mmCIF file of C-alpha atoms in Angstrom:
data_model
loop_
_atom_site.group_PDB
_atom_site.id
_atom_site.type_symbol
_atom_site.label_atom_id
_atom_site.label_comp_id
_atom_site.label_asym_id
_atom_site.label_seq_id
_atom_site.Cartn_x
_atom_site.Cartn_y
_atom_site.Cartn_z
ATOM 1 C CA ASP A 1 -5.994 -10.796 2.270
ATOM 2 C CA VAL A 2 -2.365 -11.872 2.390
ATOM 3 C CA LYS A 3 -1.516 -13.841 5.451
ATOM 4 C CA VAL A 4 1.980 -14.487 6.754
ATOM 5 C CA THR A 5 1.952 -16.862 9.695
ATOM 6 C CA GLN A 6 4.825 -17.409 12.075
ATOM 7 C CA SER A 7 4.612 -20.649 14.015
ATOM 8 C CA SER A 8 5.261 -19.225 17.492
ATOM 9 C CA ARG A 9 4.637 -15.837 19.123
ATOM 10 C CA TYR A 10 6.967 -16.548 22.045
ATOM 11 C CA LEU A 11 9.808 -19.039 22.324
ATOM 12 C CA VAL A 12 12.323 -19.729 25.081
ATOM 13 C CA LYS A 13 15.418 -21.830 24.368
ATOM 14 C CA ARG A 14 18.776 -22.540 25.960
ATOM 15 C CA THR A 15 22.249 -21.634 24.699
ATOM 16 C CA GLY A 16 23.675 -24.209 22.326
ATOM 17 C CA GLU A 17 20.276 -25.509 21.210
ATOM 18 C CA LYS A 18 19.364 -25.702 17.519
ATOM 19 C CA VAL A 19 16.304 -23.500 17.011
ATOM 20 C CA PHE A 20 13.838 -23.511 14.126
ATOM 21 C CA LEU A 21 11.532 -20.594 13.320
ATOM 22 C CA GLU A 22 8.881 -21.334 10.735
ATOM 23 C CA CYS A 23 7.012 -18.984 8.425
ATOM 24 C CA VAL A 24 4.232 -19.717 5.948
ATOM 25 C CA GLN A 25 2.593 -17.361 3.419
ATOM 26 C CA ASP A 26 -0.592 -18.039 1.482
ATOM 27 C CA MET A 27 -0.288 -15.667 -1.491
ATOM 28 C CA ASP A 28 2.136 -17.520 -3.769
ATOM 29 C CA HIS A 29 4.777 -14.811 -3.282
ATOM 30 C CA GLU A 30 8.183 -15.387 -4.807
ATOM 31 C CA ASN A 31 10.163 -13.476 -2.175
ATOM 32 C CA MET A 32 10.416 -14.287 1.503
ATOM 33 C CA PHE A 33 12.489 -12.557 4.174
ATOM 34 C CA TRP A 34 13.725 -13.001 7.727
ATOM 35 C CA TYR A 35 14.523 -9.953 9.875
ATOM 36 C CA ARG A 36 15.462 -9.386 13.447
ATOM 37 C CA GLN A 37 14.214 -6.311 15.272
ATOM 38 C CA ASP A 38 16.076 -4.775 18.197
ATOM 39 C CA PRO A 39 15.263 -1.486 19.979
ATOM 40 C CA GLY A 40 16.908 1.497 18.325
ATOM 41 C CA LEU A 41 18.223 -0.566 15.416
ATOM 42 C CA GLY A 42 15.095 -0.973 13.329
ATOM 43 C CA LEU A 43 14.838 -4.135 11.259
ATOM 44 C CA ARG A 44 17.950 -5.853 9.981
ATOM 45 C CA LEU A 45 17.772 -8.363 7.163
ATOM 46 C CA ILE A 46 19.174 -11.794 8.006
ATOM 47 C CA TYR A 47 18.392 -13.723 4.805
ATOM 48 C CA PHE A 48 15.996 -13.542 1.924
ATOM 49 C CA SER A 49 14.876 -15.983 -0.722
ATOM 50 C CA TYR A 50 13.585 -15.116 -4.205
ATOM 51 C CA ASP A 51 12.662 -18.647 -5.243
ATOM 52 C CA VAL A 52 12.473 -22.187 -3.946
ATOM 53 C CA LYS A 53 15.913 -23.389 -2.839
ATOM 54 C CA MET A 54 17.393 -19.947 -3.583
ATOM 55 C CA LYS A 55 18.711 -17.790 -0.782
ATOM 56 C CA GLU A 56 20.757 -14.658 -0.361
ATOM 57 C CA LYS A 57 22.552 -13.351 2.701
ATOM 58 C CA GLY A 58 21.302 -10.152 4.190
ATOM 59 C CA ASP A 59 23.207 -7.813 6.459
ATOM 60 C CA ILE A 60 23.595 -10.077 9.502
ATOM 61 C CA PRO A 61 23.644 -13.748 8.422
ATOM 62 C CA GLU A 62 26.265 -14.952 10.907
ATOM 63 C CA GLY A 63 24.954 -17.658 13.200
ATOM 64 C CA TYR A 64 21.856 -18.256 11.067
ATOM 65 C CA SER A 65 20.866 -20.420 8.131
ATOM 66 C CA VAL A 66 17.631 -20.753 6.161
ATOM 67 C CA SER A 67 15.696 -23.335 4.227
ATOM 68 C CA ARG A 68 13.113 -22.937 1.490
ATOM 69 C CA GLU A 69 12.009 -26.322 0.183
ATOM 70 C CA LYS A 70 8.496 -25.170 -0.773
ATOM 71 C CA LYS A 71 7.401 -21.820 -2.121
ATOM 72 C CA GLU A 72 5.066 -21.041 0.769
ATOM 73 C CA ARG A 73 7.454 -21.919 3.612
ATOM 74 C CA PHE A 74 10.665 -20.235 4.749
ATOM 75 C CA SER A 75 12.498 -21.477 7.827
ATOM 76 C CA LEU A 76 15.134 -19.690 9.896
ATOM 77 C CA ILE A 77 17.603 -21.890 11.760
ATOM 78 C CA LEU A 78 19.832 -20.894 14.635
ATOM 79 C CA GLU A 79 22.509 -23.562 14.466
ATOM 80 C CA SER A 80 23.717 -23.110 18.046
ATOM 81 C CA ALA A 81 21.690 -20.487 19.880
ATOM 82 C CA SER A 82 23.506 -17.813 21.844
ATOM 83 C CA THR A 83 22.216 -15.145 24.217
ATOM 84 C CA ASN A 84 22.974 -12.361 21.716
ATOM 85 C CA GLN A 85 20.354 -13.895 19.439
ATOM 86 C CA THR A 86 17.599 -12.975 21.900
ATOM 87 C CA SER A 87 15.395 -10.730 19.780
ATOM 88 C CA MET A 88 12.123 -10.270 17.912
ATOM 89 C CA TYR A 89 12.165 -12.131 14.592
ATOM 90 C CA LEU A 90 9.905 -11.031 11.751
ATOM 91 C CA CYS A 91 9.095 -12.917 8.575
ATOM 92 C CA ALA A 92 7.794 -11.189 5.450
ATOM 93 C CA SER A 93 6.861 -11.995 1.876
ATOM 94 C CA SER A 94 6.436 -10.040 -1.345
ATOM 95 C CA THR A 95 5.714 -10.577 -4.986
ATOM 96 C CA THR A 96 8.225 -9.678 -7.663
ATOM 97 C CA GLY A 97 5.453 -8.577 -10.051
ATOM 98 C CA GLY A 98 7.074 -10.760 -12.688
ATOM 99 C CA GLY A 99 10.149 -8.552 -12.939
ATOM 100 C CA GLY A 100 12.295 -9.886 -10.172
ATOM 101 C CA GLY A 101 13.704 -7.724 -7.416
ATOM 102 C CA ILE A 102 12.604 -6.961 -3.883
ATOM 103 C CA ASN A 103 11.252 -3.440 -4.326
ATOM 104 C CA ARG A 104 7.574 -4.259 -3.867
ATOM 105 C CA PRO A 105 5.653 -3.901 -0.593
ATOM 106 C CA GLN A 106 6.216 -6.630 1.943
ATOM 107 C CA HIS A 107 3.607 -8.385 4.054
ATOM 108 C CA PHE A 108 4.706 -9.202 7.575
ATOM 109 C CA GLY A 109 3.872 -11.810 10.165
ATOM 110 C CA ASP A 110 3.250 -10.787 13.777
ATOM 111 C CA GLY A 111 6.725 -11.844 14.874
ATOM 112 C CA THR A 112 8.330 -14.391 17.171
ATOM 113 C CA ARG A 113 9.858 -13.095 20.389
ATOM 114 C CA LEU A 114 12.776 -15.444 21.042
ATOM 115 C CA SER A 115 14.606 -15.579 24.354
ATOM 116 C CA ILE A 116 17.854 -17.528 24.695
ATOM 117 C CA LEU A 117 18.744 -18.359 28.289
ATOM 118 C CA ALA B 1 25.320 2.580 -1.432
ATOM 119 C CA GLN B 2 21.924 2.942 0.106
ATOM 120 C CA SER B 3 21.055 4.351 3.497
ATOM 121 C CA VAL B 4 18.047 5.763 5.292
ATOM 122 C CA THR B 5 17.951 8.107 8.290
ATOM 123 C CA GLN B 6 14.912 8.789 10.402
ATOM 124 C CA LEU B 7 15.737 12.086 12.007
ATOM 125 C CA ASP B 8 13.649 11.676 15.168
ATOM 126 C CA SER B 9 13.549 8.608 17.380
ATOM 127 C CA HIS B 10 10.463 9.905 19.209
ATOM 128 C CA VAL B 11 7.781 12.426 18.238
ATOM 129 C CA SER B 12 4.968 13.523 20.546
ATOM 130 C CA VAL B 13 1.967 15.552 19.338
ATOM 131 C CA SER B 14 -1.445 16.467 20.692
ATOM 132 C CA GLU B 15 -4.544 14.816 19.301
ATOM 133 C CA GLY B 16 -5.933 16.842 16.401
ATOM 134 C CA THR B 17 -2.606 18.531 15.537
ATOM 135 C CA PRO B 18 -0.422 17.791 12.477
ATOM 136 C CA VAL B 19 2.091 14.965 12.379
ATOM 137 C CA LEU B 20 5.500 15.178 10.675
ATOM 138 C CA LEU B 21 7.892 12.208 10.680
ATOM 139 C CA ARG B 22 11.138 12.909 8.857
ATOM 140 C CA CYS B 23 13.113 10.564 6.636
ATOM 141 C CA ASN B 24 16.221 11.219 4.516
ATOM 142 C CA TYR B 25 17.675 8.623 2.182
ATOM 143 C CA SER B 26 20.576 8.037 -0.126
ATOM 144 C CA SER B 27 20.584 5.690 -3.075
ATOM 145 C CA SER B 28 22.813 5.077 -6.063
ATOM 146 C CA TYR B 29 19.808 4.084 -8.111
ATOM 147 C CA SER B 30 16.289 5.368 -8.574
ATOM 148 C CA PRO B 31 14.821 4.003 -5.362
ATOM 149 C CA SER B 32 11.510 2.710 -4.165
ATOM 150 C CA LEU B 33 10.531 4.251 -0.830
ATOM 151 C CA PHE B 34 8.036 3.013 1.726
ATOM 152 C CA TRP B 35 6.566 3.901 5.069
ATOM 153 C CA TYR B 36 5.396 1.115 7.369
ATOM 154 C CA VAL B 37 3.606 1.286 10.728
ATOM 155 C CA GLN B 38 3.979 -1.157 13.599
ATOM 156 C CA HIS B 39 1.508 -1.284 16.455
ATOM 157 C CA PRO B 40 2.565 -2.993 19.712
ATOM 158 C CA ASN B 41 3.104 -6.746 19.424
ATOM 159 C CA LYS B 42 2.258 -6.699 15.731
ATOM 160 C CA GLY B 43 4.102 -7.022 12.458
ATOM 161 C CA LEU B 44 4.611 -4.104 10.095
ATOM 162 C CA GLN B 45 1.829 -2.809 7.885
ATOM 163 C CA LEU B 46 2.347 -0.814 4.696
ATOM 164 C CA LEU B 47 1.199 2.823 4.934
ATOM 165 C CA LEU B 48 2.294 4.011 1.492
ATOM 166 C CA LYS B 49 4.893 3.576 -1.225
ATOM 167 C CA TYR B 50 6.714 5.700 -3.816
ATOM 168 C CA THR B 51 7.833 4.007 -7.021
ATOM 169 C CA SER B 52 8.688 6.883 -9.418
ATOM 170 C CA ALA B 53 5.142 7.886 -10.311
ATOM 171 C CA ALA B 54 3.589 10.935 -8.564
ATOM 172 C CA THR B 55 5.878 12.613 -6.032
ATOM 173 C CA LEU B 56 3.026 13.163 -3.558
ATOM 174 C CA VAL B 57 1.891 9.767 -2.343
ATOM 175 C CA LYS B 58 -1.326 9.178 -0.419
ATOM 176 C CA GLY B 59 -1.591 6.240 1.936
ATOM 177 C CA ILE B 60 -3.989 4.683 4.365
ATOM 178 C CA ASN B 61 -5.471 6.361 7.470
ATOM 179 C CA GLY B 62 -4.984 9.891 6.102
ATOM 180 C CA PHE B 63 -1.184 9.728 5.845
ATOM 181 C CA GLU B 64 0.763 11.066 2.901
ATOM 182 C CA ALA B 65 4.417 11.571 1.949
ATOM 183 C CA GLU B 66 6.241 13.720 -0.565
ATOM 184 C CA PHE B 67 9.281 12.505 -2.485
ATOM 185 C CA LYS B 68 11.774 15.374 -2.853
ATOM 186 C CA LYS B 69 14.726 14.264 -4.939
ATOM 187 C CA SER B 70 16.650 17.526 -4.509
ATOM 188 C CA GLU B 71 16.472 17.167 -0.713
ATOM 189 C CA THR B 72 16.689 13.339 -0.723
ATOM 190 C CA SER B 73 13.747 13.314 1.658
ATOM 191 C CA PHE B 74 10.530 11.348 2.021
ATOM 192 C CA HIS B 75 8.771 12.869 5.045
ATOM 193 C CA LEU B 76 5.483 11.402 6.320
ATOM 194 C CA THR B 77 2.657 13.764 7.271
ATOM 195 C CA LYS B 78 -0.903 13.706 8.525
ATOM 196 C CA PRO B 79 -3.047 16.825 8.999
ATOM 197 C CA SER B 80 -4.708 15.755 12.240
ATOM 198 C CA ALA B 81 -3.403 13.121 14.655
ATOM 199 C CA HIS B 82 -5.679 10.519 16.182
ATOM 200 C CA MET B 83 -5.041 8.485 19.307
ATOM 201 C CA SER B 84 -4.956 5.325 17.191
ATOM 202 C CA ASP B 85 -1.915 6.688 15.301
ATOM 203 C CA ALA B 86 0.329 5.996 18.305
ATOM 204 C CA ALA B 87 2.798 3.407 16.984
ATOM 205 C CA GLU B 88 6.318 2.927 15.595
ATOM 206 C CA TYR B 89 6.909 4.120 12.020
ATOM 207 C CA PHE B 90 9.628 2.888 9.671
ATOM 208 C CA CYS B 91 10.979 4.498 6.506
ATOM 209 C CA VAL B 92 12.381 1.981 4.006
ATOM 210 C CA VAL B 93 14.416 2.278 0.806
ATOM 211 C CA SER B 94 14.969 -0.468 -1.763
ATOM 212 C CA ASP B 95 16.369 -0.572 -5.250
ATOM 213 C CA HIS B 96 15.209 -2.030 -8.547
ATOM 214 C CA LEU B 97 17.972 -4.561 -8.974
ATOM 215 C CA VAL B 98 17.311 -8.297 -9.004
ATOM 216 C CA GLY B 99 18.655 -11.378 -7.290
ATOM 217 C CA SER B 100 21.746 -11.115 -5.133
ATOM 218 C CA ALA B 101 22.249 -7.441 -6.025
ATOM 219 C CA SER B 102 18.960 -6.379 -4.454
ATOM 220 C CA LYS B 103 19.144 -4.258 -1.329
ATOM 221 C CA ILE B 104 16.559 -3.126 1.177
ATOM 222 C CA ILE B 105 17.313 -0.869 4.121
ATOM 223 C CA PHE B 106 15.034 -0.020 7.066
ATOM 224 C CA GLY B 107 15.340 3.126 9.112
ATOM 225 C CA SER B 108 15.733 2.808 12.871
ATOM 226 C CA GLY B 109 12.147 3.850 13.479
ATOM 227 C CA THR B 110 10.247 6.800 14.969
ATOM 228 C CA ARG B 111 7.944 6.244 17.896
ATOM 229 C CA LEU B 112 4.875 8.467 17.633
ATOM 230 C CA SER B 113 3.042 9.357 20.848
ATOM 231 C CA ILE B 114 -0.307 11.165 20.894
ATOM 232 C CA ARG B 115 -1.266 13.355 23.857
ATOM 233 C CA PRO B 116 -5.012 13.605 24.676
#
């Protein structure tokens, strides 16, 4: 079974702090994703990566950066946390099936609920 | 441009009655369509997917969805609701492009409640 593990279920930080959210997958998937989930807005894509050291901006990248130094690990970084970044953050991974693209089913972690005070 | 609209933010049905969760989409390309379910304090789990094979797609837990190109719809149905179906459901559209051109869009979600 595919497992996507997010390092923390709950996290509380202060405004201005640099925050790291970590995600690890164990299925050798090429693609990895970071989303934030807010009530009534569904999931919004922050960044995705289709290979080691490769990244693409999603719909709401402002205030975030990512790092993918190893295939199994994808980190989300809040450079200077602000209260409007309080949210649920979900990591996901998927295979490309050898053809590239992000149109295959994604496997999700259980999420990190981040509060910025 | 792609978009996806879930027509109901909340649906409530009685246990044992049919479930219908509605989803309309738009896509410039031949899309892939998915339904995911999210139980409280959990990540999303794939229910089913459409990728240009059969238009009637069967998923897990008795759910199915029909791709109707003429109506640009991908509604999720189940003949008989169970209490364990209470959850949030997301309709998702993505394209078949690669790299930076790839797009994936999630609907805003439909919360399904089941009355005893």
